[in-house]
mmCIF file with all atom_site columns, C-alpha atoms in Angstrom:
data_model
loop_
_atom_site.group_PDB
_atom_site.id
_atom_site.type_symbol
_atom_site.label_atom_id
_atom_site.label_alt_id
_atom_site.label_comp_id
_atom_site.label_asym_id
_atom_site.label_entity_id
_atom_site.label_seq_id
_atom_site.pdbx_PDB_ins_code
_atom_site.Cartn_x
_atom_site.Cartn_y
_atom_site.Cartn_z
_atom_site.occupancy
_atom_site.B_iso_or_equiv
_atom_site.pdbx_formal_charge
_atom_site.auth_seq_id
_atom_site.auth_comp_id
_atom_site.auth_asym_id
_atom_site.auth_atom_id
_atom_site.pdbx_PDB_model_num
ATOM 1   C CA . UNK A 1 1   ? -13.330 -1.719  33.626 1.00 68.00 ? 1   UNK A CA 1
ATOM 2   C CA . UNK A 1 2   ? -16.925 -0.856  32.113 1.00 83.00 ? 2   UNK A CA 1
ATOM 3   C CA . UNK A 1 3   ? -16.725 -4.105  29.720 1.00 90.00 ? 3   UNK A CA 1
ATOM 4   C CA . UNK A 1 4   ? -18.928 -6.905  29.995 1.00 94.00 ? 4   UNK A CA 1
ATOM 5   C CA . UNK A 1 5   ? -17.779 -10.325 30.617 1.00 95.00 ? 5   UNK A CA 1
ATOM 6   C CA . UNK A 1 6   ? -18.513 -13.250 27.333 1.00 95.00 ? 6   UNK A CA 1
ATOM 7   C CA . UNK A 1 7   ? -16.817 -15.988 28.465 1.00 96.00 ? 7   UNK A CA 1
ATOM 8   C CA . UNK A 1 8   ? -14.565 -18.243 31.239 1.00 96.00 ? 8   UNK A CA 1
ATOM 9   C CA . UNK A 1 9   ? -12.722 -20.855 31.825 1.00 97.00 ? 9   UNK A CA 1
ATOM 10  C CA . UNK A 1 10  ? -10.935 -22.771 34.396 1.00 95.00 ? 10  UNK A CA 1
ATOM 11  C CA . UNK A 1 11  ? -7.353  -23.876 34.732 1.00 95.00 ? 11  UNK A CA 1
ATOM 12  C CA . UNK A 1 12  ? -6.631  -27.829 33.652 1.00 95.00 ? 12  UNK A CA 1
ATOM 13  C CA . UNK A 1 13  ? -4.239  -27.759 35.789 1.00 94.00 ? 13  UNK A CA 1
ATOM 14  C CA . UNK A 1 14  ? -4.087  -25.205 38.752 1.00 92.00 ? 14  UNK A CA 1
ATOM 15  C CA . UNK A 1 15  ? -7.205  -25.052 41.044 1.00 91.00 ? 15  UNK A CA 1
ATOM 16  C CA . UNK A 1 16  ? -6.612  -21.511 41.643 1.00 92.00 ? 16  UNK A CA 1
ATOM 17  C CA . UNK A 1 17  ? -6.413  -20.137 37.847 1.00 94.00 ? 17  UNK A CA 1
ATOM 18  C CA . UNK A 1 18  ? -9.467  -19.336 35.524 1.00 96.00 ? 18  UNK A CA 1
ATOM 19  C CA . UNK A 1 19  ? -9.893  -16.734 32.660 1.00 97.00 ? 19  UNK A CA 1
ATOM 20  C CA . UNK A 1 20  ? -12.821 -14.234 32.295 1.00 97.00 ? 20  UNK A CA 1
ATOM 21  C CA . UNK A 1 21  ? -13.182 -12.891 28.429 1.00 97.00 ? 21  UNK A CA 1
ATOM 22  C CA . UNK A 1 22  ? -14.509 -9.425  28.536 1.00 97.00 ? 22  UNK A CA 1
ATOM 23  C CA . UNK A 1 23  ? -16.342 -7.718  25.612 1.00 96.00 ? 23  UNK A CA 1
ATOM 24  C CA . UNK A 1 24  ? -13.578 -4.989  25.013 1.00 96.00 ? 24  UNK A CA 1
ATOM 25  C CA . UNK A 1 25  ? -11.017 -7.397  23.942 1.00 96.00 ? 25  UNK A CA 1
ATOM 26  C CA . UNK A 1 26  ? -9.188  -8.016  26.974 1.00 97.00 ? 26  UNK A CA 1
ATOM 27  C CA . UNK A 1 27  ? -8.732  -11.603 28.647 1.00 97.00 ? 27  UNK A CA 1
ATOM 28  C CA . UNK A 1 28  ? -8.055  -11.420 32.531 1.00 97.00 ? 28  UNK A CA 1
ATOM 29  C CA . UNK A 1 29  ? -6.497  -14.167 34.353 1.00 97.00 ? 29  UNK A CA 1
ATOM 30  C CA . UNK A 1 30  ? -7.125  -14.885 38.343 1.00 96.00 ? 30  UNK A CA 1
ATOM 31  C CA . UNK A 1 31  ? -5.078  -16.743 40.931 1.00 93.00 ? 31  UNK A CA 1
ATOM 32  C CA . UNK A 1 32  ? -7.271  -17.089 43.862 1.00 89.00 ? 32  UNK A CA 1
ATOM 33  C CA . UNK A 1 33  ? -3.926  -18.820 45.317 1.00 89.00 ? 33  UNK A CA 1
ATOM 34  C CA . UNK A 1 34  ? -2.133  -15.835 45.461 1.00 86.00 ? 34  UNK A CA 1
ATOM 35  C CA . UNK A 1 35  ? -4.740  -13.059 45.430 1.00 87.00 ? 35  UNK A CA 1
ATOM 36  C CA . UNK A 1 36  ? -8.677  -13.019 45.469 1.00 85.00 ? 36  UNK A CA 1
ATOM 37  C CA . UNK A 1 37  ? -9.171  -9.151  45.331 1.00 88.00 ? 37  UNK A CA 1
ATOM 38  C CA . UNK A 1 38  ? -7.158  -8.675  42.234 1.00 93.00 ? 38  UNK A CA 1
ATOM 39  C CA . UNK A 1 39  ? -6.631  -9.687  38.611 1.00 95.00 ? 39  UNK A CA 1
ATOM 40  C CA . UNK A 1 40  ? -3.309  -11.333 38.025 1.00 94.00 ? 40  UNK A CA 1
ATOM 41  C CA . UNK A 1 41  ? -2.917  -10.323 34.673 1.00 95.00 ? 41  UNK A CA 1
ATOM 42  C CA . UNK A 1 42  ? -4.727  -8.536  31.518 1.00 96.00 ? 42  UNK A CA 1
ATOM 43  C CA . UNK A 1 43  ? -4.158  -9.471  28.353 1.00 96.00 ? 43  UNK A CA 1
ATOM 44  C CA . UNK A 1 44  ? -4.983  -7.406  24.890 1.00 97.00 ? 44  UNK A CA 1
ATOM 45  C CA . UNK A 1 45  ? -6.522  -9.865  22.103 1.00 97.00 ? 45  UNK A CA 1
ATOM 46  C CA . UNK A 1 46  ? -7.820  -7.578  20.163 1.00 96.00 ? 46  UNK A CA 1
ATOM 47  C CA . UNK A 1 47  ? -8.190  -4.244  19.300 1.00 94.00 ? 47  UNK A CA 1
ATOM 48  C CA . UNK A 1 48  ? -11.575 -3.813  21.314 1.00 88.00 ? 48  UNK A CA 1
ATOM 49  C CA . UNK A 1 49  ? -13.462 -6.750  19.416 1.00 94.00 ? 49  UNK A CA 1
ATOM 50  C CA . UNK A 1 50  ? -15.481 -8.613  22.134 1.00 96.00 ? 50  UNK A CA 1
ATOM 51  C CA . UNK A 1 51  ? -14.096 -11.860 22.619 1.00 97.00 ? 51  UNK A CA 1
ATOM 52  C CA . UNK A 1 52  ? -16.727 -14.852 23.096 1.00 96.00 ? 52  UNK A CA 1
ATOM 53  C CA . UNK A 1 53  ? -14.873 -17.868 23.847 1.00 96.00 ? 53  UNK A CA 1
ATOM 54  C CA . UNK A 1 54  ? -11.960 -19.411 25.855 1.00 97.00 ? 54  UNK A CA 1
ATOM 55  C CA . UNK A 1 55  ? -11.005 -22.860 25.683 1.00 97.00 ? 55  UNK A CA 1
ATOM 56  C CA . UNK A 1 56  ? -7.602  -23.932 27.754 1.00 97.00 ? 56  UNK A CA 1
ATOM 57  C CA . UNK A 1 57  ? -5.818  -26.911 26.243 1.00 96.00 ? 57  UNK A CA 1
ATOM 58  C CA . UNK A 1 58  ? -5.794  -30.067 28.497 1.00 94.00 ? 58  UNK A CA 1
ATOM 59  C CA . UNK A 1 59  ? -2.061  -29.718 29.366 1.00 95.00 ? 59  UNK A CA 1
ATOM 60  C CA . UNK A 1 60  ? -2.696  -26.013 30.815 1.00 94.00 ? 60  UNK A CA 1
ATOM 61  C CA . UNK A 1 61  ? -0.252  -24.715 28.856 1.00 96.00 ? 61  UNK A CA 1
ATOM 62  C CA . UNK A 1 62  ? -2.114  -22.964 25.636 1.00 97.00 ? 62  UNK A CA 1
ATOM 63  C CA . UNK A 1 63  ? -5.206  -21.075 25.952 1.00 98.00 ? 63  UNK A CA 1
ATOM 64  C CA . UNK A 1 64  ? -7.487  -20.412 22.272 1.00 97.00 ? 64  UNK A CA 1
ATOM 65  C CA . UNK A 1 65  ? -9.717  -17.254 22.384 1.00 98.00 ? 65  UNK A CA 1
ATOM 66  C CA . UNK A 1 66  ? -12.669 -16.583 19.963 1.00 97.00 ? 66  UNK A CA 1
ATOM 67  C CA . UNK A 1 67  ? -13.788 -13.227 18.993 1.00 96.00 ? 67  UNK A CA 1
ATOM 68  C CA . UNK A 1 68  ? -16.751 -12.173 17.348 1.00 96.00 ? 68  UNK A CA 1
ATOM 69  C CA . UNK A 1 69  ? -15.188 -11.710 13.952 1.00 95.00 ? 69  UNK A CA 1
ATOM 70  C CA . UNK A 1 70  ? -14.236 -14.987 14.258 1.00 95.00 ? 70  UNK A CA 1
ATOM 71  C CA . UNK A 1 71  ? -10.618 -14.923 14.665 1.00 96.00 ? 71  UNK A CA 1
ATOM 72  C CA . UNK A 1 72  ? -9.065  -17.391 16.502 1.00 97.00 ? 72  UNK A CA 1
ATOM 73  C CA . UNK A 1 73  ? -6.203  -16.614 18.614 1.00 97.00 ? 73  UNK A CA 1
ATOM 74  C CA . UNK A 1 74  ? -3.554  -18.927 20.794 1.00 97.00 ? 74  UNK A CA 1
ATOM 75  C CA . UNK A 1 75  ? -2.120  -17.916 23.641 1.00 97.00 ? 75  UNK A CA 1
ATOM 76  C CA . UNK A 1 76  ? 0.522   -19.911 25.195 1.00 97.00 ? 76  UNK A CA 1
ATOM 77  C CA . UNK A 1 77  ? 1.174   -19.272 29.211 1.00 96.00 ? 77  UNK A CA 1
ATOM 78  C CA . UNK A 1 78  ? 4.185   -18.716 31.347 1.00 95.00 ? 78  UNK A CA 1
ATOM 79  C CA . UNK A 1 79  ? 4.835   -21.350 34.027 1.00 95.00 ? 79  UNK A CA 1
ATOM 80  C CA . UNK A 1 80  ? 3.082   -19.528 36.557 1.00 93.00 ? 80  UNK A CA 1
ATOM 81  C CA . UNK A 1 81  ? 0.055   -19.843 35.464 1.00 94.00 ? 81  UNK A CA 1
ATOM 82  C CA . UNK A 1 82  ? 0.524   -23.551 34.685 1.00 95.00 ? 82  UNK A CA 1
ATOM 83  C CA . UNK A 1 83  ? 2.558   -25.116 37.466 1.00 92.00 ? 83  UNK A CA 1
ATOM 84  C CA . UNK A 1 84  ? 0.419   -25.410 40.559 1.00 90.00 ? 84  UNK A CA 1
ATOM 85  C CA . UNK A 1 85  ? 1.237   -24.158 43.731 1.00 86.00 ? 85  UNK A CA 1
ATOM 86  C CA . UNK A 1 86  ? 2.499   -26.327 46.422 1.00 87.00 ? 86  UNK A CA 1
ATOM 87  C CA . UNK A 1 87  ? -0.327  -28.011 48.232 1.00 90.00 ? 87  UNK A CA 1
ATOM 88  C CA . UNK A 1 88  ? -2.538  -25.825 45.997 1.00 89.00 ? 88  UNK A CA 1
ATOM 89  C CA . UNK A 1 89  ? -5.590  -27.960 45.070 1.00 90.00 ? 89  UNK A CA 1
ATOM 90  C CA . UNK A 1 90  ? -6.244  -28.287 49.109 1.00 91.00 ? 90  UNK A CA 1
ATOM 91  C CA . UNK A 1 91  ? -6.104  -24.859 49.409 1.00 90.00 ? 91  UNK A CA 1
ATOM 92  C CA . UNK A 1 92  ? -8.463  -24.007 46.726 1.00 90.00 ? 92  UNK A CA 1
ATOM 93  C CA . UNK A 1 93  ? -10.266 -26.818 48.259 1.00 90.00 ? 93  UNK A CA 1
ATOM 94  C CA . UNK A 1 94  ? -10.595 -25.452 51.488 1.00 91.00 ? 94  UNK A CA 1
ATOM 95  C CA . UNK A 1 95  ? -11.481 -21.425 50.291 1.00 89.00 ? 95  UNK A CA 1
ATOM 96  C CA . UNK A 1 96  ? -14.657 -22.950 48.582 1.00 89.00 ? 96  UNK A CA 1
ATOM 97  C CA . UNK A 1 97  ? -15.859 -25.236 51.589 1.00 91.00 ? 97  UNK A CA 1
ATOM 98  C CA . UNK A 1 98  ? -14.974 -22.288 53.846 1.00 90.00 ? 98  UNK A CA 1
ATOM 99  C CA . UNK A 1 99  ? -16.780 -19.715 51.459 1.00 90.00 ? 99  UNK A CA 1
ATOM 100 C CA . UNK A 1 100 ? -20.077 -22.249 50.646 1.00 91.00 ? 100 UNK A CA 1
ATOM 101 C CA . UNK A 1 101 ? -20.314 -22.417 54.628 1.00 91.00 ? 101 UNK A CA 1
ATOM 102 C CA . UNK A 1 102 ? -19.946 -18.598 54.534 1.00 90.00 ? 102 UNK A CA 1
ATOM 103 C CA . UNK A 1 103 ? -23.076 -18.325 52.344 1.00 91.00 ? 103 UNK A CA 1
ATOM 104 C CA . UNK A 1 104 ? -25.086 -20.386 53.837 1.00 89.00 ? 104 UNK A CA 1
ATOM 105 C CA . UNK A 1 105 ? -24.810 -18.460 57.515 1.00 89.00 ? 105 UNK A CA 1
ATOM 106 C CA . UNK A 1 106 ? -25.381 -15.663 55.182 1.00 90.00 ? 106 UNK A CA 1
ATOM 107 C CA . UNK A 1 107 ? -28.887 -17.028 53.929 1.00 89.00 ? 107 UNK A CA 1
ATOM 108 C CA . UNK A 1 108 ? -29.936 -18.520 57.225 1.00 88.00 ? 108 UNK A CA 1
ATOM 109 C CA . UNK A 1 109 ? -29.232 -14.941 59.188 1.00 88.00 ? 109 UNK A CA 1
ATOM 110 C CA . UNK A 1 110 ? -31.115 -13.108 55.808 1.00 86.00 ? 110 UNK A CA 1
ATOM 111 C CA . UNK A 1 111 ? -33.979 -15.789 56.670 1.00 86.00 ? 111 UNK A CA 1
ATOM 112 C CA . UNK A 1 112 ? -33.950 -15.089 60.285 1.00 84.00 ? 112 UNK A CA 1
ATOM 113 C CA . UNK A 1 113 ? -34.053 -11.289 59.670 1.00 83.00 ? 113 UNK A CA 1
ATOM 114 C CA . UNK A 1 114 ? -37.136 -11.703 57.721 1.00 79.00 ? 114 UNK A CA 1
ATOM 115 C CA . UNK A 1 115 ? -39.157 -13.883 59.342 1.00 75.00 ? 115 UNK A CA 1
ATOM 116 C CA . UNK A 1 116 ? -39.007 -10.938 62.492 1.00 72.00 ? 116 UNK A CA 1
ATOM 117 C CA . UNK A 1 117 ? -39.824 -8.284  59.907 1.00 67.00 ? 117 UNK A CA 1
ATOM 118 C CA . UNK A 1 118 ? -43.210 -7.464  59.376 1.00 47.00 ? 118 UNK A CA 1
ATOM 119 C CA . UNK A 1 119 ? -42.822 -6.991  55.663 1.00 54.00 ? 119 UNK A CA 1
ATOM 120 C CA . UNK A 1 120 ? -41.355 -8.744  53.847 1.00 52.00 ? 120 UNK A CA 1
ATOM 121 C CA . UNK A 1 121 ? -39.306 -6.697  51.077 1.00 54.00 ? 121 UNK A CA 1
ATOM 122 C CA . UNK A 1 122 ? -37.491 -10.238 49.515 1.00 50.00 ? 122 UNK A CA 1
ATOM 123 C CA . UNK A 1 123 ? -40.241 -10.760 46.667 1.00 53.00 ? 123 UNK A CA 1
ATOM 124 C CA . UNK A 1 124 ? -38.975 -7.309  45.548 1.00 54.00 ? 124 UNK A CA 1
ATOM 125 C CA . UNK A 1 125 ? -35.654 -9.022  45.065 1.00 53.00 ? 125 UNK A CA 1
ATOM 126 C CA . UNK A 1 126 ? -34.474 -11.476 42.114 1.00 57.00 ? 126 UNK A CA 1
ATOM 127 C CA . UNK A 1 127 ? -34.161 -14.852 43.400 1.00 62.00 ? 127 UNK A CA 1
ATOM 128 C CA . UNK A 1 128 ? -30.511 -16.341 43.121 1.00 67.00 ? 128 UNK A CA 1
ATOM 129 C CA . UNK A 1 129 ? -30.306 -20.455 42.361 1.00 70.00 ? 129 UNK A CA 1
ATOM 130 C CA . UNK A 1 130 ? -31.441 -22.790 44.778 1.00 77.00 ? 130 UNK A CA 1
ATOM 131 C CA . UNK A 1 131 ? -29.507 -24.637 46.957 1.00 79.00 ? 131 UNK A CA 1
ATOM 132 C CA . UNK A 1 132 ? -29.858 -27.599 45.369 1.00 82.00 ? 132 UNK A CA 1
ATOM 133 C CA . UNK A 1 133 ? -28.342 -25.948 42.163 1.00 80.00 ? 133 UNK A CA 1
ATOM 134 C CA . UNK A 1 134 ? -25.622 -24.607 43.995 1.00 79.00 ? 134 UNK A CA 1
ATOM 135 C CA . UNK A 1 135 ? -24.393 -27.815 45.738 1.00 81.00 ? 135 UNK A CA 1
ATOM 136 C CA . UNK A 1 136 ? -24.215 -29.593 42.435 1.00 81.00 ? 136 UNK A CA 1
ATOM 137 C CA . UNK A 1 137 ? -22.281 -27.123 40.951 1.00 81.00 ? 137 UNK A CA 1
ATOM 138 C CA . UNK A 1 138 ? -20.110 -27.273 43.615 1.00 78.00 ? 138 UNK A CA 1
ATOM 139 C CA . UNK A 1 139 ? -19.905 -30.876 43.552 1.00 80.00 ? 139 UNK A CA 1
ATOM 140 C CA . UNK A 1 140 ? -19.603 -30.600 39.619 1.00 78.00 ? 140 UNK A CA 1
ATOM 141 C CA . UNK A 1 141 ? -16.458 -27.962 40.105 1.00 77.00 ? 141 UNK A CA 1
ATOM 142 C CA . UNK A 1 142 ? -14.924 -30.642 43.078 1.00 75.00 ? 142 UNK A CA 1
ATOM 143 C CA . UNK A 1 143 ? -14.921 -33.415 40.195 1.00 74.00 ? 143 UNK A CA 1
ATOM 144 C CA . UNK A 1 144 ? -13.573 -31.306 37.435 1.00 73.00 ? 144 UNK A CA 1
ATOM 145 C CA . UNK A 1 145 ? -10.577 -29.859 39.763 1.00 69.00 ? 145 UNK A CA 1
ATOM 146 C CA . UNK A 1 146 ? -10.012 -33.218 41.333 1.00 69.00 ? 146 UNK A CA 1
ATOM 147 C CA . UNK A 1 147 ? -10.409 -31.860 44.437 1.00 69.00 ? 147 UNK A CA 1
ATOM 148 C CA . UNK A 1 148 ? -12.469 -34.877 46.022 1.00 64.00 ? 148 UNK A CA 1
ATOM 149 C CA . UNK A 1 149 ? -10.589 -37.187 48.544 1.00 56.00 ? 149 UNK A CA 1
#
């Protein structure tokens, strides 16, 4: 799709599920449990108003999405977006552990690869967030998903 994306939000209550808002009026929903490469369902709001805001309710089971005309719509979810999956916050747990290990080999072999060039071509790039930043967001998405042992 060519629209932007306004807004997201995670499940309450799977680890797997968030929602992406886009700008042409469509809300997609994810279920990295199932599949990572694909959205697991599209839903029309509006009529191609850009929506700005998602907020799930704390039970899971009603999502409220904001356009920019200020409409305010309710969405209530099937079960299969709201039940977890069996052993599903481990899982989930696992993908990002296995993925945040993923980019840090990535950054350490980019590192090594530029320390033996002669230029260097990364100032040309735009710096992502440090580190740092990313750990405590990942520590920050481990507390909100209750995902810590």
């Amino acid at each position: 799709h060519e629209a932007y994306l306004s807004a997201g939000a995670w499940s309450p209550t799977r680890a797997g599920v968030f929602c992406v808002a886009r700008t042409d009026g469509w809300l997609d929903f994810w279920d990295y449990y199932y599949r990572m490469n694909q959205v697991s369902l599209s839903h029309r709001v509006t009529d191609g108003d850009a929506l700005t805001t998602v907020a799930p309710e704390h039970s899971g089971r009603f999502v409220a999405v904001g356009d920019c005309t200020g409409t305010m719509t309710l969405l209530e979810l099937c079960d299969g977006l709201v039940q977890p999956g069996p052993n599903e916050k481990n899982v989930i747990g696992q993908l990002i552990d296995r993925e945040m290990k993923r980019e840090k080999n990535l950054d350490l072999a980019r590192k090594a690869a530029g320390n033996r060039k002669a230029g260097d071509d990364r100032a040309a790039r735009p710096s992502g967030p440090s580190d740092e930043l990313l750990e405590q967001r990942r520590e920050a998405f481990l507390d909100q998903m209750g995902l810590r042992e």
